[in-house]
């Protein structure tokens, strides 16, 4: 089984709000640095914060500037470190193009949802399906990278799932409550999918390193 | 294998700061509601926010009051719902006593850490060890509940690990970066430990229910 390079995208548009209207959600400080830290710990090559609004781009760079300033680094050096692999983009299409430019090959696009949909990809068949998919065009070609897409608000709009190669099955709730934060969902999905004891994925050690542990 | 009732405690004292000094950390809004949501989704019976400072108790109840007010409920009804099983306590000893009062039996106390320690409990032997432990005094007695303790800041002080029945092995980083947020760590640990497809643990359906999914 070949090692796979993972990317994570957090989409702020198009997503549902609580009334199932399509909206653009706002970037939050916690979504930027918590998910950056999880991605670094799991060797994800880049974490894309995806929002098409100019005001949100400015907010993103304010958050980045704070954590990478002397004040931010002094307060929490691991946040600055984790943000090195975090990138702001306008759309999920830009994320696909970013990966194509960097890897010279298009990624397999996988979306996530808390809802049931038809033909969802199960966690226990992920490895066989992905390894087959990444290699299907040419056995000599490098494995395709995987772009995992998460939604904010009340979840990704249907049009993104329809563009995806696969939609993952929901994380099964153990109770009647089924509303994990996206920060928790990213942590659980990466822990389930990315093999243990891999020192960097596909030869790329993530450029973020822990300074405090 | 008997079902186990889980509790989660988030400790703000005694924990290390970045210079390995023992401190009390502050409660954060995100630690209260994100971890509450994860605990509800995984059927945890109560989530304890543990801090001995009166000022922090006041802050906790301000956060609770906001999310349970009409404004908070209107903005995010699932947060109010998740907070129903969240309890503020002064110390981890109080958490143990709370569980004893509620369950009529002392819990197995398990601490978590990002550091290597001697004799840590491995995830793959968790079920056999815990099932053995919960039943060891009397095969007719109910299974002991499990209290999982997480630290804030730069991790739990040694004295808490020394009081614990077990210390879990660290979540293995997949890169050189090893600094997950406690919010991510709670999500990953509960996902690894709590069996899937359990509709409530030990007959207790968590009282929080999703309204939006």
Tab-separated table of C-alpha atoms in Angstrom:
chain	number	residue	atom	x	y	z
A	1	UNK	CA	0.000	0.000	0.000
A	2	UNK	CA	1.453	3.290	-1.091
A	3	UNK	CA	1.575	6.275	1.270
A	4	UNK	CA	-0.920	8.963	0.408
A	5	UNK	CA	-0.438	12.715	0.698
A	6	UNK	CA	-3.395	14.343	2.425
A	7	UNK	CA	-4.805	17.847	2.136
A	8	UNK	CA	-7.674	19.329	4.179
A	9	UNK	CA	-10.054	22.073	3.044
A	10	UNK	CA	-12.468	23.953	5.304
A	11	UNK	CA	-15.244	25.435	3.157
A	12	UNK	CA	-17.145	28.598	4.171
A	13	UNK	CA	-19.131	28.817	0.899
A	14	UNK	CA	-21.359	27.245	-0.337
A	15	UNK	CA	-22.681	25.843	2.958
A	16	UNK	CA	-26.092	25.577	4.600
A	17	UNK	CA	-27.244	27.751	7.479
A	18	UNK	CA	-29.675	26.396	10.094
A	19	UNK	CA	-32.629	27.135	7.789
A	20	UNK	CA	-31.019	25.205	4.886
A	21	UNK	CA	-30.257	28.438	3.018
A	22	UNK	CA	-26.922	28.622	1.150
A	23	UNK	CA	-24.641	31.141	2.844
A	24	UNK	CA	-21.029	32.174	3.361
A	25	UNK	CA	-19.959	31.632	6.983
A	26	UNK	CA	-17.303	33.658	8.785
A	27	UNK	CA	-13.805	32.509	9.541
A	28	UNK	CA	-13.171	31.902	13.236
A	29	UNK	CA	-9.820	32.128	15.000
A	30	UNK	CA	-10.354	28.668	16.509
A	31	UNK	CA	-11.110	27.006	13.159
A	32	UNK	CA	-7.886	28.430	11.794
A	33	UNK	CA	-5.463	27.427	14.552
A	34	UNK	CA	-7.108	24.305	16.042
A	35	UNK	CA	-7.489	22.609	12.677
A	36	UNK	CA	-3.968	23.740	11.651
A	37	UNK	CA	-2.580	21.977	14.713
A	38	UNK	CA	-4.528	18.786	14.012
A	39	UNK	CA	-3.411	18.817	10.357
A	40	UNK	CA	0.240	19.263	11.350
A	41	UNK	CA	0.086	16.451	13.888
A	42	UNK	CA	-1.356	14.138	11.234
A	43	UNK	CA	1.187	15.109	8.567
A	44	UNK	CA	-1.340	16.830	6.270
A	45	UNK	CA	0.622	18.731	3.620
A	46	UNK	CA	-1.574	21.853	3.498
A	47	UNK	CA	-4.696	23.041	5.260
A	48	UNK	CA	-6.843	25.306	3.082
A	49	UNK	CA	-9.162	27.869	4.652
A	50	UNK	CA	-11.641	28.492	1.835
A	51	UNK	CA	-13.701	31.681	1.683
A	52	UNK	CA	-14.338	33.925	-1.304
A	53	UNK	CA	-14.996	37.192	0.578
A	54	UNK	CA	-12.325	39.887	0.605
A	55	UNK	CA	-13.305	40.871	4.181
A	56	UNK	CA	-12.692	37.290	5.296
A	57	UNK	CA	-9.328	37.161	3.534
A	58	UNK	CA	-8.347	40.231	5.552
A	59	UNK	CA	-9.584	38.591	8.761
A	60	UNK	CA	-7.591	35.445	7.981
A	61	UNK	CA	-4.372	37.418	7.531
A	62	UNK	CA	-5.055	39.342	10.752
A	63	UNK	CA	-5.376	36.032	12.625
A	64	UNK	CA	-2.204	34.706	10.957
A	65	UNK	CA	-0.307	37.923	11.718
A	66	UNK	CA	-1.313	37.780	15.382
A	67	UNK	CA	-0.162	34.195	15.958
A	68	UNK	CA	3.045	34.755	13.993
A	69	UNK	CA	3.861	38.044	15.793
A	70	UNK	CA	6.218	38.106	18.770
A	71	UNK	CA	3.214	38.422	21.092
A	72	UNK	CA	1.472	35.420	19.541
A	73	UNK	CA	4.628	33.293	19.369
A	74	UNK	CA	5.468	34.086	22.959
A	75	UNK	CA	1.962	33.155	24.079
A	76	UNK	CA	1.674	29.947	22.054
A	77	UNK	CA	4.651	29.067	19.809
A	78	UNK	CA	2.982	25.901	18.542
A	79	UNK	CA	0.200	27.851	16.894
A	80	UNK	CA	2.637	29.899	14.779
A	81	UNK	CA	4.421	26.704	13.788
A	82	UNK	CA	1.211	24.944	12.777
A	83	UNK	CA	0.047	27.876	10.648
A	84	UNK	CA	3.025	27.538	8.299
A	85	UNK	CA	1.173	24.977	6.200
A	86	UNK	CA	-2.166	26.859	6.275
A	87	UNK	CA	-3.257	28.593	3.068
A	88	UNK	CA	-6.192	30.900	2.295
A	89	UNK	CA	-8.038	30.215	-0.972
A	90	UNK	CA	-11.207	31.497	-2.656
A	91	UNK	CA	-12.870	28.217	-3.612
A	92	UNK	CA	-12.546	24.445	-3.494
A	93	UNK	CA	-11.705	24.566	-7.198
A	94	UNK	CA	-8.690	26.701	-6.265
A	95	UNK	CA	-7.704	24.035	-3.737
A	96	UNK	CA	-7.768	21.398	-6.466
A	97	UNK	CA	-5.632	23.599	-8.715
A	98	UNK	CA	-3.218	24.363	-5.885
A	99	UNK	CA	-2.681	20.640	-5.346
A	100	UNK	CA	-2.334	19.989	-9.088
A	101	UNK	CA	0.395	22.671	-9.294
A	102	UNK	CA	2.223	21.316	-6.266
A	103	UNK	CA	1.915	17.577	-6.926
A	104	UNK	CA	1.670	17.600	-10.761
A	105	UNK	CA	-1.414	15.382	-10.448
A	106	UNK	CA	-5.059	16.035	-9.586
A	107	UNK	CA	-6.249	14.893	-6.149
A	108	UNK	CA	-9.053	12.521	-5.278
A	109	UNK	CA	-11.716	14.836	-3.829
A	110	UNK	CA	-13.579	13.484	-0.784
A	111	UNK	CA	-16.313	15.403	1.015
A	112	UNK	CA	-17.653	14.859	4.527
A	113	UNK	CA	-21.138	15.273	5.980
A	114	UNK	CA	-23.153	14.535	9.114
A	115	UNK	CA	-26.056	13.436	6.887
A	116	UNK	CA	-26.886	10.173	5.168
A	117	UNK	CA	-26.449	10.242	1.381
A	118	UNK	CA	-26.451	7.557	-1.286
A	119	UNK	CA	-23.252	5.613	-2.018
A	120	UNK	CA	-21.170	6.994	0.840
A	121	UNK	CA	-17.620	5.723	1.251
A	122	UNK	CA	-17.240	3.645	4.418
A	123	UNK	CA	-14.203	4.026	6.656
A	124	UNK	CA	-13.518	0.306	6.537
A	125	UNK	CA	-13.335	0.283	2.750
A	126	UNK	CA	-11.457	3.579	2.462
A	127	UNK	CA	-7.990	2.097	2.037
A	128	UNK	CA	-8.862	-0.376	-0.671
A	129	UNK	CA	-11.027	2.092	-2.610
A	130	UNK	CA	-8.520	4.934	-2.388
A	131	UNK	CA	-5.525	2.831	-3.255
A	132	UNK	CA	-7.386	1.503	-6.219
A	133	UNK	CA	-8.494	4.984	-7.247
A	134	UNK	CA	-5.123	6.626	-6.776
A	135	UNK	CA	-3.500	4.069	-9.037
A	136	UNK	CA	-6.255	3.340	-11.506
A	137	UNK	CA	-4.991	5.256	-14.543
A	138	UNK	CA	-1.487	3.907	-14.617
A	139	UNK	CA	0.165	1.543	-12.169
A	140	UNK	CA	3.502	3.341	-12.698
A	141	UNK	CA	2.054	6.778	-11.866
A	142	UNK	CA	2.439	8.217	-8.374
A	143	UNK	CA	-0.542	7.777	-6.039
A	144	UNK	CA	-3.012	10.630	-6.262
A	145	UNK	CA	-3.126	12.921	-3.251
A	146	UNK	CA	-6.387	13.087	-1.292
A	147	UNK	CA	-8.260	16.331	-0.603
A	148	UNK	CA	-10.655	15.968	2.355
A	149	UNK	CA	-13.311	18.693	2.406
A	150	UNK	CA	-15.198	19.757	5.535
A	151	UNK	CA	-18.043	22.261	5.762
A	152	UNK	CA	-18.785	24.988	8.285
A	153	UNK	CA	-22.259	26.205	9.303
A	154	UNK	CA	-24.777	23.382	8.863
A	155	UNK	CA	-22.750	21.492	6.295
A	156	UNK	CA	-21.580	21.552	2.686
A	157	UNK	CA	-24.050	22.417	-0.076
A	158	UNK	CA	-25.151	19.491	-2.257
A	159	UNK	CA	-23.304	20.873	-5.296
A	160	UNK	CA	-19.939	20.192	-3.623
A	161	UNK	CA	-20.853	16.612	-2.770
A	162	UNK	CA	-21.958	16.141	-6.392
A	163	UNK	CA	-18.532	17.278	-7.631
A	164	UNK	CA	-16.666	14.977	-5.229
A	165	UNK	CA	-15.181	11.613	-6.186
A	166	UNK	CA	-16.434	10.198	-2.877
A	167	UNK	CA	-18.564	11.311	0.082
A	168	UNK	CA	-17.496	9.774	3.413
A	169	UNK	CA	-20.123	8.175	5.659
A	170	UNK	CA	-21.053	10.309	8.684
A	171	UNK	CA	-19.263	9.763	11.991
A	172	UNK	CA	-21.791	7.564	13.823
A	173	UNK	CA	-23.177	9.312	16.881
A	174	UNK	CA	-23.250	7.129	20.022
A	175	UNK	CA	-26.338	8.965	21.307
A	176	UNK	CA	-29.333	10.865	19.971
A	177	UNK	CA	-27.164	13.969	19.721
A	178	UNK	CA	-25.457	14.340	16.374
A	179	UNK	CA	-23.805	17.706	16.176
A	180	UNK	CA	-20.033	17.543	16.521
A	181	UNK	CA	-18.050	20.722	15.889
A	182	UNK	CA	-16.102	20.729	12.632
A	183	UNK	CA	-12.917	20.925	14.719
A	184	UNK	CA	-13.783	17.619	16.409
A	185	UNK	CA	-14.878	16.061	13.112
A	186	UNK	CA	-11.562	16.894	11.413
A	187	UNK	CA	-9.640	15.327	14.321
A	188	UNK	CA	-11.706	12.124	14.252
A	189	UNK	CA	-11.603	11.718	10.460
A	190	UNK	CA	-7.823	12.230	10.234
A	191	UNK	CA	-7.273	9.821	13.135
A	192	UNK	CA	-9.358	7.177	11.377
A	193	UNK	CA	-7.849	7.583	7.906
A	194	UNK	CA	-4.162	8.344	8.304
A	195	UNK	CA	-2.031	5.341	9.231
A	196	UNK	CA	-0.084	5.404	12.482
A	197	UNK	CA	3.701	5.547	12.693
A	198	UNK	CA	4.192	7.336	9.409
A	199	UNK	CA	6.948	9.900	9.719
A	200	UNK	CA	5.616	12.259	7.102
A	201	UNK	CA	3.401	11.299	4.240
A	202	UNK	CA	4.781	10.290	0.838
A	203	UNK	CA	8.218	11.552	1.760
A	204	UNK	CA	6.968	15.007	2.728
A	205	UNK	CA	7.550	15.661	6.383
A	206	UNK	CA	5.069	18.395	7.222
A	207	UNK	CA	7.151	21.530	7.696
A	208	UNK	CA	5.618	22.245	11.099
A	209	UNK	CA	7.503	20.837	14.092
A	210	UNK	CA	6.604	20.825	17.738
A	211	UNK	CA	8.758	23.020	19.933
A	212	UNK	CA	7.247	22.213	23.275
A	213	UNK	CA	6.995	18.445	23.358
B	1	UNK	CA	-18.434	-7.306	27.377
B	2	UNK	CA	-20.490	-5.025	29.531
B	3	UNK	CA	-21.290	-1.464	28.466
B	4	UNK	CA	-19.349	1.165	30.341
B	5	UNK	CA	-20.585	4.577	31.461
B	6	UNK	CA	-18.083	7.287	30.592
B	7	UNK	CA	-17.383	10.638	32.221
B	8	UNK	CA	-14.933	13.301	31.001
B	9	UNK	CA	-13.103	15.837	33.176
B	10	UNK	CA	-11.192	18.866	31.868
B	11	UNK	CA	-8.682	19.949	34.521
B	12	UNK	CA	-7.466	23.566	34.836
B	13	UNK	CA	-5.447	22.930	38.033
B	14	UNK	CA	-2.901	21.485	38.673
B	15	UNK	CA	-1.465	21.699	35.142
B	16	UNK	CA	1.877	22.746	33.647
B	17	UNK	CA	2.461	26.026	31.849
B	18	UNK	CA	4.992	26.265	29.009
B	19	UNK	CA	7.846	26.641	31.523
B	20	UNK	CA	6.766	23.490	33.440
B	21	UNK	CA	5.445	25.555	36.334
B	22	UNK	CA	2.218	24.367	38.031
B	23	UNK	CA	-0.576	26.843	37.311
B	24	UNK	CA	-4.343	27.255	37.075
B	25	UNK	CA	-5.425	27.911	33.482
B	26	UNK	CA	-8.482	29.900	32.462
B	27	UNK	CA	-11.714	28.458	31.192
B	28	UNK	CA	-12.377	29.160	27.509
B	29	UNK	CA	-15.765	29.376	25.851
B	30	UNK	CA	-14.628	26.915	23.170
B	31	UNK	CA	-13.429	24.305	25.680
B	32	UNK	CA	-16.813	24.446	27.353
B	33	UNK	CA	-19.085	24.082	24.330
B	34	UNK	CA	-16.921	22.145	21.842
B	35	UNK	CA	-16.094	19.428	24.340
B	36	UNK	CA	-19.718	19.375	25.578
B	37	UNK	CA	-20.855	18.653	22.030
B	38	UNK	CA	-18.290	15.882	21.558
B	39	UNK	CA	-19.252	14.317	24.904
B	40	UNK	CA	-22.951	14.375	24.012
B	41	UNK	CA	-22.351	12.809	20.617
B	42	UNK	CA	-20.377	9.993	22.265
B	43	UNK	CA	-22.944	9.370	24.995
B	44	UNK	CA	-20.729	10.580	27.872
B	45	UNK	CA	-22.930	10.920	30.965
B	46	UNK	CA	-21.391	14.130	32.337
B	47	UNK	CA	-18.630	16.486	31.269
B	48	UNK	CA	-16.893	18.148	34.217
B	49	UNK	CA	-15.176	21.517	33.815
B	50	UNK	CA	-12.761	21.523	36.754
B	51	UNK	CA	-11.357	24.758	38.174
B	52	UNK	CA	-11.059	25.797	41.813
B	53	UNK	CA	-11.136	29.589	41.286
B	54	UNK	CA	-14.284	31.524	42.159
B	55	UNK	CA	-13.664	33.940	39.253
B	56	UNK	CA	-13.592	30.977	36.866
B	57	UNK	CA	-16.796	29.556	38.321
B	58	UNK	CA	-18.437	32.901	37.549
B	59	UNK	CA	-17.025	32.844	34.015
B	60	UNK	CA	-18.341	29.297	33.501
B	61	UNK	CA	-21.860	30.302	34.515
B	62	UNK	CA	-21.694	33.380	32.273
B	63	UNK	CA	-20.801	31.143	29.326
B	64	UNK	CA	-23.589	28.690	30.251
B	65	UNK	CA	-26.111	31.518	30.667
B	66	UNK	CA	-25.243	32.956	27.261
B	67	UNK	CA	-25.696	29.695	25.340
B	68	UNK	CA	-28.871	28.849	27.255
B	69	UNK	CA	-30.391	32.337	26.786
B	70	UNK	CA	-32.819	33.053	23.938
B	71	UNK	CA	-30.009	34.785	22.030
B	72	UNK	CA	-27.658	31.830	22.410
B	73	UNK	CA	-30.339	29.228	21.653
B	74	UNK	CA	-31.441	31.127	18.589
B	75	UNK	CA	-27.870	31.410	17.346
B	76	UNK	CA	-26.887	27.793	18.046
B	77	UNK	CA	-29.546	25.559	19.667
B	78	UNK	CA	-27.230	22.540	19.730
B	79	UNK	CA	-24.816	24.231	22.101
B	80	UNK	CA	-27.519	24.831	24.731
B	81	UNK	CA	-28.604	21.218	24.387
B	82	UNK	CA	-25.076	19.859	24.785
B	83	UNK	CA	-24.424	21.944	27.901
B	84	UNK	CA	-27.207	20.174	29.818
B	85	UNK	CA	-24.793	17.450	30.899
B	86	UNK	CA	-21.895	19.838	31.664
B	87	UNK	CA	-21.054	20.425	35.334
B	88	UNK	CA	-18.589	22.813	37.014
B	89	UNK	CA	-16.519	21.318	39.861
B	90	UNK	CA	-13.603	22.474	42.021
B	91	UNK	CA	-11.286	19.467	41.750
B	92	UNK	CA	-10.872	16.043	40.201
B	93	UNK	CA	-11.575	14.568	43.651
B	94	UNK	CA	-14.985	16.275	43.470
B	95	UNK	CA	-15.520	14.606	40.101
B	96	UNK	CA	-14.828	11.215	41.638
B	97	UNK	CA	-17.263	11.927	44.462
B	98	UNK	CA	-19.901	13.209	42.027
B	99	UNK	CA	-19.704	9.930	40.119
B	100	UNK	CA	-19.786	7.881	43.334
B	101	UNK	CA	-22.969	9.691	44.421
B	102	UNK	CA	-24.608	9.244	41.036
B	103	UNK	CA	-23.550	5.665	40.266
B	104	UNK	CA	-23.179	4.292	43.823
B	105	UNK	CA	-19.738	3.020	42.834
B	106	UNK	CA	-16.310	4.656	42.408
B	107	UNK	CA	-15.061	5.131	38.843
B	108	UNK	CA	-11.876	3.868	37.262
B	109	UNK	CA	-9.785	7.043	36.869
B	110	UNK	CA	-7.817	7.321	33.621
B	111	UNK	CA	-5.577	10.267	32.777
B	112	UNK	CA	-4.291	11.355	29.366
B	113	UNK	CA	-1.016	12.968	28.325
B	114	UNK	CA	0.987	13.876	25.217
B	115	UNK	CA	4.134	12.620	26.988
B	116	UNK	CA	5.658	9.180	27.377
B	117	UNK	CA	5.369	7.722	30.882
B	118	UNK	CA	5.996	4.288	32.357
B	119	UNK	CA	3.269	1.631	32.185
B	120	UNK	CA	0.865	3.536	29.982
B	121	UNK	CA	-2.385	1.860	28.976
B	122	UNK	CA	-2.463	1.062	25.254
B	123	UNK	CA	-5.595	1.648	23.215
B	124	UNK	CA	-5.529	-1.898	21.892
B	125	UNK	CA	-5.560	-3.377	25.384
B	126	UNK	CA	-8.048	-0.866	26.813
B	127	UNK	CA	-11.133	-3.056	26.508
B	128	UNK	CA	-9.685	-6.128	28.141
B	129	UNK	CA	-7.987	-4.200	30.946
B	130	UNK	CA	-11.003	-2.044	31.710
B	131	UNK	CA	-13.492	-4.868	31.582
B	132	UNK	CA	-11.292	-6.808	33.913
B	133	UNK	CA	-10.861	-3.837	36.230
B	134	UNK	CA	-14.487	-2.829	36.295
B	135	UNK	CA	-15.513	-6.310	37.356
B	136	UNK	CA	-12.590	-7.442	39.458
B	137	UNK	CA	-14.054	-7.016	42.945
B	138	UNK	CA	-17.226	-8.955	42.414
B	139	UNK	CA	-18.492	-10.504	39.203
B	140	UNK	CA	-22.089	-9.718	40.250
B	141	UNK	CA	-21.360	-6.005	40.808
B	142	UNK	CA	-22.167	-3.461	38.113
B	143	UNK	CA	-19.245	-2.399	35.876
B	144	UNK	CA	-17.367	0.586	37.245
B	145	UNK	CA	-17.842	3.810	35.304
B	146	UNK	CA	-14.755	5.340	33.677
B	147	UNK	CA	-13.590	8.909	34.315
B	148	UNK	CA	-11.285	10.177	31.537
B	149	UNK	CA	-9.227	13.180	32.618
B	150	UNK	CA	-7.706	15.696	30.193
B	151	UNK	CA	-5.407	18.601	31.023
B	152	UNK	CA	-5.318	22.163	29.733
B	153	UNK	CA	-2.187	24.328	29.381
B	154	UNK	CA	0.848	22.101	28.822
B	155	UNK	CA	-0.666	19.032	30.427
B	156	UNK	CA	-1.687	17.509	33.749
B	157	UNK	CA	0.674	17.724	36.726
B	158	UNK	CA	2.411	14.472	37.684
B	159	UNK	CA	0.450	14.216	40.945
B	160	UNK	CA	-2.780	13.581	39.015
B	161	UNK	CA	-1.211	10.827	36.920
B	162	UNK	CA	0.099	9.248	40.122
B	163	UNK	CA	-3.441	9.142	41.567
B	164	UNK	CA	-4.908	7.615	38.412
B	165	UNK	CA	-5.659	3.921	37.978
B	166	UNK	CA	-4.286	4.133	34.430
B	167	UNK	CA	-2.532	6.660	32.200
B	168	UNK	CA	-3.399	6.297	28.497
B	169	UNK	CA	-0.591	6.218	25.921
B	170	UNK	CA	-0.234	9.462	23.954
B	171	UNK	CA	-1.994	9.850	20.623
B	172	UNK	CA	0.836	9.039	18.209
B	173	UNK	CA	1.717	12.036	16.069
B	174	UNK	CA	2.107	11.251	12.356
B	175	UNK	CA	4.722	14.006	11.957
B	176	UNK	CA	7.340	15.808	14.018
B	177	UNK	CA	4.621	18.103	15.333
B	178	UNK	CA	2.994	16.852	18.520
B	179	UNK	CA	0.718	19.499	19.902
B	180	UNK	CA	-2.958	18.747	19.367
B	181	UNK	CA	-5.497	20.993	21.052
B	182	UNK	CA	-7.275	19.401	24.016
B	183	UNK	CA	-10.513	19.745	22.035
B	184	UNK	CA	-9.084	17.552	19.260
B	185	UNK	CA	-7.579	15.124	21.767
B	186	UNK	CA	-10.932	14.570	23.513
B	187	UNK	CA	-12.616	13.866	20.168
B	188	UNK	CA	-9.955	11.344	19.118
B	189	UNK	CA	-9.826	9.530	22.476
B	190	UNK	CA	-13.625	9.164	22.722
B	191	UNK	CA	-13.797	7.963	19.123
B	192	UNK	CA	-11.176	5.313	19.838
B	193	UNK	CA	-12.589	4.091	23.147
B	194	UNK	CA	-16.364	4.207	22.917
B	195	UNK	CA	-17.901	1.405	20.856
B	196	UNK	CA	-19.951	2.308	17.805
B	197	UNK	CA	-23.695	1.750	17.529
B	198	UNK	CA	-24.374	2.028	21.240
B	199	UNK	CA	-27.611	3.922	21.793
B	200	UNK	CA	-26.641	5.353	25.131
B	201	UNK	CA	-24.189	3.825	27.546
B	202	UNK	CA	-25.220	1.371	30.249
B	203	UNK	CA	-28.862	2.202	29.725
B	204	UNK	CA	-28.348	5.951	30.146
B	205	UNK	CA	-29.210	7.776	26.957
B	206	UNK	CA	-27.355	11.074	27.267
B	207	UNK	CA	-30.015	13.686	27.939
B	208	UNK	CA	-28.781	15.904	25.124
B	209	UNK	CA	-30.479	15.380	21.776
B	210	UNK	CA	-29.746	16.910	18.426
B	211	UNK	CA	-32.359	19.316	17.152
B	212	UNK	CA	-30.854	20.114	13.803
B	213	UNK	CA	-29.863	16.776	12.332
